[in-house]
Every structure is written in structure tokens, then in C-alpha cells.
Short mmCIF file of C-alpha atoms in Angstrom, two decimals:
data_model
loop_
_atom_site.label_atom_id
_atom_site.label_comp_id
_atom_site.label_asym_id
_atom_site.label_seq_id
_atom_site.Cartn_x
_atom_site.Cartn_y
_atom_site.Cartn_z
CA MET A 44 -25.88 51.17 5.43
CA LYS A 45 -25.41 48.52 7.76
CA ASN A 46 -25.47 46.17 4.42
CA THR A 47 -23.19 48.17 2.42
CA ARG A 48 -20.74 48.52 4.99
CA LYS A 49 -20.83 45.15 5.81
CA ARG A 50 -19.81 44.55 1.72
CA TYR A 51 -17.05 46.93 2.08
CA LYS A 52 -15.71 44.85 5.61
CA LEU A 53 -16.23 41.52 2.70
CA ALA A 54 -14.84 43.30 0.16
CA THR A 55 -11.15 44.34 2.16
CA SER A 56 -10.74 40.89 3.61
CA GLN A 57 -10.89 39.57 0.01
CA LYS A 58 -9.17 41.85 -1.09
CA THR A 59 -6.01 41.17 2.00
CA MET A 60 -7.37 37.60 1.29
CA ARG A 61 -6.08 37.93 -1.93
CA GLU A 62 -3.66 39.53 -1.72
CA HIS A 63 -1.62 37.17 0.79
CA GLN A 64 -2.07 34.24 -1.08
CA PRO A 65 0.23 35.05 -3.26
CA LYS A 66 3.01 36.02 -0.75
CA ARG A 67 2.26 33.36 0.89
CA GLN A 68 2.72 30.81 -1.51
CA GLU A 69 6.64 32.95 -3.27
CA ILE A 70 7.65 32.64 0.72
CA LEU A 71 6.87 28.74 1.13
CA GLU A 72 8.18 28.38 -2.84
CA ARG A 73 11.59 30.28 -1.80
CA VAL A 74 11.75 28.68 1.50
CA ASN A 75 11.26 25.33 -0.44
CA LEU A 76 13.83 25.91 -3.29
CA TYR A 77 16.37 27.06 -0.23
CA LEU A 78 16.07 23.37 1.97
CA ASP A 79 16.35 21.43 -1.36
CA GLN A 80 19.34 23.05 -2.19
CA GLU A 81 18.27 24.65 -5.30
CA MET A 82 18.98 27.90 -4.75
CA SER A 83 22.03 30.41 -7.06
CA GLN A 84 24.47 31.21 -4.15
CA GLU A 85 23.47 35.05 -4.91
CA ASP A 86 19.28 34.24 -4.54
CA GLU A 87 20.71 31.85 -1.20
CA LYS A 88 22.49 35.10 0.08
CA SER A 89 18.97 37.28 -0.53
CA PHE A 90 16.67 34.83 1.01
CA LEU A 91 18.38 34.31 4.52
CA GLN A 92 18.55 38.86 4.47
CA GLN A 93 14.88 38.44 3.72
CA VAL A 94 14.81 35.59 6.80
CA ARG A 95 15.95 38.26 9.20
CA GLN A 96 14.53 40.88 8.26
CA ASP A 97 10.58 39.20 7.99
CA SER A 98 9.50 37.22 11.02
CA GLU A 99 6.74 35.42 8.57
CA TYR A 100 10.02 34.20 6.81
CA GLN A 101 10.85 33.43 9.75
CA GLN A 102 7.71 31.54 9.89
CA ALA A 103 7.37 29.40 7.52
CA LEU A 104 11.75 27.93 7.38
CA GLU A 105 10.94 27.19 11.05
CA SER A 106 7.78 25.28 9.94
CA GLU A 107 9.10 24.01 7.49
CA GLN A 108 12.69 22.51 7.89
CA HIS A 109 10.52 20.67 11.69
CA PHE A 110 8.58 19.79 9.01
CA ARG A 111 10.77 18.08 7.12
CA ASN A 112 13.44 17.05 10.31
CA ARG A 113 10.22 15.25 11.09
CA LEU A 114 9.99 13.15 7.67
CA HIS A 115 13.47 12.71 7.98
CA ASN A 116 13.28 10.85 10.86
CA VAL A 117 11.27 8.15 9.69
CA VAL A 118 12.75 7.73 6.96
CA SER A 119 16.21 7.09 7.62
CA SER A 120 15.45 4.97 10.29
CA HIS A 121 14.96 2.52 7.90
CA ARG A 122 17.72 0.09 7.95
CA VAL A 123 18.61 -3.37 6.56
CA SER A 124 19.72 -6.26 8.36
CA ARG A 125 23.10 -8.22 8.87
CA ASP A 126 21.67 -11.04 7.90
CA LEU A 127 20.39 -9.60 5.00
CA VAL A 128 23.66 -8.01 4.02
CA GLN A 129 25.44 -11.41 4.43
CA ALA A 130 23.28 -13.54 2.35
CA ILE A 131 23.59 -10.75 -1.11
CA ARG A 132 27.58 -11.15 0.31
CA GLU A 133 26.65 -14.58 -0.64
CA LYS A 134 24.98 -14.52 -3.79
CA ILE A 135 27.38 -11.60 -5.52
CA ARG A 136 30.29 -14.13 -4.63
CA ILE A 137 29.19 -16.48 -6.83
CA ALA A 138 27.44 -14.00 -9.46
CA PRO A 139 29.01 -14.51 -12.29
CA ILE A 140 29.76 -10.17 -13.59
CA MET B 34 40.07 -8.10 -12.24
CA SER B 35 36.48 -9.42 -10.09
CA ASP B 36 38.68 -8.52 -6.62
CA ASN B 37 38.79 -5.30 -7.30
CA TYR B 38 35.27 -5.29 -7.92
CA HIS B 39 34.29 -6.77 -5.21
CA GLN B 40 36.56 -4.46 -3.60
CA VAL B 41 34.73 -0.93 -5.94
CA PHE B 42 31.25 -2.89 -4.67
CA GLU B 43 31.94 -3.20 -0.59
CA ARG B 44 33.45 1.25 -0.92
CA GLU B 45 30.86 2.29 -3.55
CA ILE B 46 27.35 0.56 -3.32
CA GLU B 47 27.52 -1.20 -0.12
CA PRO B 48 27.26 1.52 1.59
CA HIS B 49 23.65 2.59 0.31
CA TYR B 50 21.31 -0.37 1.34
CA ASP B 51 20.28 1.00 3.73
CA ALA B 52 18.58 4.34 1.54
CA LEU B 53 18.47 1.71 -1.81
CA TYR B 54 15.81 -0.17 0.76
CA THR B 55 14.15 2.36 2.58
CA CYS B 56 13.00 3.55 -0.37
CA ALA B 57 12.62 0.21 -1.26
CA TYR B 58 10.25 -0.46 1.43
CA HIS B 59 8.06 3.13 0.47
CA LEU B 60 7.37 1.73 -3.19
CA CYS B 61 6.48 -2.05 -1.91
CA LYS B 62 4.94 -1.09 1.50
CA ASN B 63 6.19 -4.33 3.04
CA GLN B 64 10.05 -5.95 4.32
CA ALA B 65 9.85 -8.75 2.48
CA ASP B 66 9.08 -7.82 -1.04
CA ALA B 67 11.59 -4.49 0.10
CA ALA B 68 13.85 -7.05 0.94
CA ASP B 69 13.46 -8.98 -2.26
CA LEU B 70 13.76 -5.67 -4.47
CA LEU B 71 17.18 -4.20 -2.92
CA GLN B 72 18.98 -7.74 -3.32
CA GLU B 73 17.22 -7.76 -7.48
CA THR B 74 18.76 -4.25 -7.36
CA VAL B 75 21.68 -4.56 -5.94
CA LEU B 76 22.92 -7.78 -7.77
CA LYS B 77 22.16 -6.65 -11.37
CA ALA B 78 24.50 -3.62 -10.77
CA TRP B 79 26.93 -6.06 -9.95
CA LYS B 80 25.94 -7.73 -12.99
CA SER B 81 26.59 -4.49 -14.71
CA MET B 82 29.80 -3.45 -12.35
CA GLN B 83 31.56 -3.18 -15.93
CA HIS B 84 29.49 0.03 -17.01
CA TYR B 85 30.01 1.41 -14.12
CA GLU B 86 32.82 4.73 -12.90
CA GLN B 87 34.33 4.14 -10.55
CA GLY B 88 33.59 7.59 -8.27
CA THR B 89 30.76 8.43 -10.28
CA ASN B 90 27.26 9.08 -9.05
CA ALA B 91 26.91 5.55 -7.27
CA LYS B 92 23.67 6.54 -5.80
CA ALA B 93 21.76 8.01 -8.84
CA TRP B 94 23.05 4.97 -10.67
CA LEU B 95 21.12 2.64 -8.32
CA PHE B 96 18.42 4.64 -7.41
CA LYS B 97 17.63 4.06 -10.72
CA ILE B 98 18.62 0.36 -11.58
CA LEU B 99 15.58 -0.60 -7.50
CA LYS B 100 12.96 2.03 -10.11
CA ASN B 101 13.90 0.33 -12.88
CA THR B 102 13.40 -3.46 -11.54
CA PHE B 103 10.54 -1.82 -9.37
CA ILE B 104 8.53 -1.33 -12.87
CA ASN B 105 9.80 -5.32 -14.34
CA ASN B 106 8.63 -6.78 -11.70
CA PHE B 107 4.77 -4.72 -11.21
CA ASN B 108 4.65 -5.92 -14.98
CA ARG B 109 5.71 -9.18 -14.29
CA LYS B 110 3.27 -9.54 -12.04
CA LYS B 111 0.43 -7.88 -13.89
CA ARG B 112 0.82 -10.40 -16.18
CA LYS B 113 1.02 -13.38 -14.19
CA GLY B 114 -2.49 -12.11 -12.44
CA THR B 115 -1.42 -11.20 -8.92
CA ALA B 116 -3.29 -9.03 -6.97
CA LEU B 117 -2.93 -5.70 -7.64
CA ASP B 118 -5.71 -3.19 -7.11
CA LEU B 119 -6.24 -1.46 -9.47
CA GLU B 120 -9.60 -0.15 -9.45
CA ASN B 121 -8.29 1.94 -6.72
CA VAL B 122 -6.05 3.86 -8.89
CA GLN B 123 -6.99 7.61 -9.24
CA ILE B 124 -4.83 10.00 -11.21
CA ALA B 125 -4.94 13.20 -9.27
CA ASP B 126 -3.82 16.12 -10.75
CA GLU B 127 -2.66 17.49 -14.15
CA SER B 128 0.97 16.11 -12.97
CA THR B 129 0.60 12.70 -13.51
CA LYS B 130 -1.17 13.14 -16.77
CA GLU B 131 2.45 13.75 -17.30
CA MET B 132 3.58 11.00 -16.81
CA ASN B 133 5.10 8.19 -19.36
CA GLU B 134 3.71 5.02 -20.33
CA GLU B 135 6.34 3.07 -18.07
CA GLU B 136 5.09 5.17 -15.08
CA LYS B 137 1.36 4.72 -15.10
CA GLY B 138 1.99 0.98 -15.21
CA SER B 139 3.63 0.49 -11.93
CA TYR B 140 1.08 3.11 -10.76
CA GLY B 141 -0.88 0.88 -9.15
CA THR B 142 -0.16 0.18 -5.48
CA THR B 143 -2.75 1.77 -3.35
CA SER B 144 -4.40 2.74 -0.09
CA THR B 145 -5.50 -0.76 0.37
CA GLN B 146 -2.27 -2.57 1.14
CA ASP B 147 -1.51 -4.25 4.03
CA PHE B 148 0.54 -2.22 6.56
CA THR B 149 0.18 -4.64 9.12
CA ASP B 150 4.23 -4.83 8.52
CA SER B 151 5.19 -1.63 9.59
CA PRO B 152 7.93 -1.86 11.81
CA TYR B 153 7.35 1.84 13.07
CA GLY B 154 3.27 1.28 12.54
CA ASP B 155 3.23 5.74 12.85
CA GLU B 156 1.06 8.44 11.57
CA VAL B 157 3.84 9.83 9.56
CA THR B 158 4.93 6.52 7.98
CA MET B 159 1.85 5.86 6.79
CA ALA B 160 0.61 8.60 5.82
CA ILE B 161 3.52 8.42 3.24
CA LEU B 162 2.90 4.90 2.56
CA ASN B 163 -0.62 6.71 1.23
CA LEU B 164 0.31 9.02 -1.04
CA GLU B 165 0.01 7.90 -4.38
CA LYS B 166 3.10 6.07 -6.16
CA PRO B 167 4.59 8.94 -8.30
CA PHE B 168 4.10 11.38 -4.75
CA ARG B 169 5.47 9.14 -3.08
CA GLU B 170 8.45 8.29 -4.80
CA VAL B 171 9.19 12.07 -5.33
CA LEU B 172 9.25 12.07 -2.08
CA VAL B 173 11.66 9.66 -1.07
CA LEU B 174 14.04 11.22 -3.65
CA SER B 175 13.95 14.29 -1.79
CA LEU B 176 14.30 12.71 1.21
CA GLU B 177 17.37 11.14 -0.08
CA ASN B 178 19.00 14.27 -1.09
CA PHE B 179 18.85 14.05 -4.63
CA LYS B 180 18.53 17.15 -6.09
CA TYR B 181 15.95 17.88 -8.61
CA GLU B 182 17.51 16.67 -10.73
CA GLU B 183 18.55 13.09 -9.87
CA ILE B 184 15.18 12.88 -8.99
CA ALA B 185 13.99 14.31 -13.07
CA GLU B 186 16.70 11.00 -14.29
CA ILE B 187 15.80 8.42 -11.73
CA LEU B 188 12.64 8.59 -12.92
CA ASN B 189 12.14 9.64 -16.54
CA ILE B 190 10.44 12.65 -15.83
CA LYS B 191 10.83 16.42 -16.25
CA VAL B 192 12.86 18.88 -13.45
CA GLY B 193 9.57 20.50 -13.61
CA THR B 194 7.11 17.21 -12.62
CA VAL B 195 9.55 17.08 -9.91
CA ARG B 196 8.69 20.34 -8.42
CA SER B 197 5.33 20.34 -8.65
CA ARG B 198 4.69 16.49 -7.39
CA LEU B 199 7.38 17.30 -4.28
CA HIS B 200 4.91 20.19 -3.54
CA ARG B 201 1.99 18.15 -4.17
CA ALA B 202 3.06 15.16 -1.81
CA ARG B 203 4.94 17.40 1.21
CA GLU B 204 1.15 19.84 0.89
CA THR B 205 -0.92 15.99 0.88
CA MET B 206 1.75 14.80 4.35
CA ARG B 207 0.98 18.61 5.68
CA LYS B 208 -2.86 18.14 5.43
CA THR B 209 -2.88 14.78 6.36
CA LEU B 210 -0.67 14.89 9.82
CA LYS B 211 -2.85 18.09 10.98
CA ALA B 212 -6.23 16.10 10.04
CA TYR B 213 -4.99 13.10 12.13
CA ALA B 214 -2.95 15.72 15.26
CA GLU B 215 -5.82 16.96 15.46
CA THR B 216 -8.35 13.62 15.96
CA GLN B 217 -5.95 12.42 18.28
CA GLY B 218 -6.25 15.97 19.92
CA ILE B 219 -2.51 17.20 19.55
CA ASP B 220 -1.44 20.23 18.28
CA ALA B 221 -1.05 19.83 15.09
CA ASP B 222 2.09 22.92 14.75
CA GLU B 223 3.66 20.31 17.79
CA ASN B 224 2.82 17.21 16.18
CA LEU B 225 4.80 18.05 13.27
CA ALA B 226 7.25 19.77 14.77
CA ASP B 227 10.85 18.67 15.36
CA PRO B 228 11.38 16.05 17.78
CA GLU B 229 14.36 16.78 19.02
CA MET B 230 13.18 20.41 19.13
CA GLU B 231 10.52 19.39 21.62
CA GLU B 232 12.58 18.46 23.86
CA MET B 233 14.75 21.66 24.37
#
């Protein structure tokens, strides 16, 4: 009896995980399309409505936004030195087209 | 005529130097090679100015030149027998199998390279540099706000491949940064959070 209950519990939790996984995947996919600005206007509208209604969507969007901002801050901090810009200008000045 | 080209160059090409250098740095993994790659790319663009149409997508055009220059340099070095650690190349997933021959030739930059001249030295830069090249390049281009189609055009791959590589790159980054945060005893979510938000 105990084992049967355990097996039932395990099967139920696995079923929940299986059901939950595609939703998480779908959310992530839509969040990425939205942040990558690859959604049509109509899809974007329905996505934003979903975000307002569903806390899972809201959390996923916030988390992905923070993650990207962090990446962006690091990647965009590379700057070309003035010396290098000047050196390139010099090379261009004497290079024929 | 050349004066006119100089003006166009200054107005439409120079503003992209930082972005080009950033991408070059993430491809070459060191500042000296990145500076050389930038110079070579810009000179090639200058020599092709008569083919450039003013007002078109200069950034995408420049990134395509940069990508091709990087590949050519890599192949040249390979022919000369420069030390490139190809043994560490790993085929990561199905999307890497879709790479064309040209890309496979440029696939040798690996995590074994020296990161000591990384100006930032933080975990995010390291994690990006540790990504395998096909994933690193789509990630860096996406951070430059290129659309999937533009990335596909620059890298000469399919849009579907861009999407799958981007997904894979972001997943790897998340896992790497989470693992790093755990080893440092930092809350992973906080570690991945936007510093500006943290200050609030």
C-alpha cells in the first residue's frame, strides 16, 4: 500500500514536471523573441498581455532582461582608443581607394 | 571624389569602430589581434568604398567584412603553421554540424587560449570568451542588436541556425555564471542581475 502510494506520488510529480517543462520552454522562447524584437506587432501585444496576467511570464521576462543587461554592460564596455582611431585615419589618408 | 569618400567614411563608418572592436576582441580573445583585425577590416572597407551605397546598413556590411577578414587571417595562420590548438575543438551539437566549410576552418579558438590580457577579467567576459566560436559570434552579434536575419547574412548561416545557436549560447552562459556564483558563495540570481537594478 505504502509502495503504491509512493509510486503514485512519483508518477504524479513526473507528470507535473513533464507538463511544466513545455510551458517553461514556451515562455522562454516567447521571451527571447520579444527581447530580440523578432515578434510581429500582434504577437507582441498578446505577449505583453500574457505578461500582465501570468506571474511566470513576468518573472521569466524580468530574469532574462537582467541577464541580458549584465551581458550587454560587459560587452559594450569595449572602446577603441583615440590613438588607434588616429592610426586608422592615417592609414586611410594614404591608402588609395 | 576621394574627399567625398572621406566624409562618408567619417559619418557612416567610424561610428561603428567600438562595436567592430568589441566583436573582434571576442573573436581573437586578445586586444592586440583585435586592434589588427579592426584596422584590416576598416582598410578593406575603405578600399571598397566605391561599392558602398550611402545610407544602407553600414554596420552589417562592416561586420561581414570583419568576419571574412578573421576567417582569411585564421586560414593564413593555419597554412603558416601558427600554433592553433585544434585538438581542443569540440563539435558541440547539431547546429555546429550545419556549419559550412569556411566556418569549420575558423573554429579553432578554444578555451585554452590566454585570457590574461582581458581588460575586464570578470566572470562574464571569461564566460563569453570560453564559448565555442559559433556560439560566441552569434551571441556577440545579438548584443550588437542585429536581427536574426542580419546575423544569418553576416555569418552566412540559416536563420534557424542563428536561433538555435543563440539559445544554446545563452543557456551555456547562464549555466556557467550560475556555477561560478555557486563557487563564490553568491546568490546566482543576484549575480546575474542587472547591477543598476541592484543599486535601486
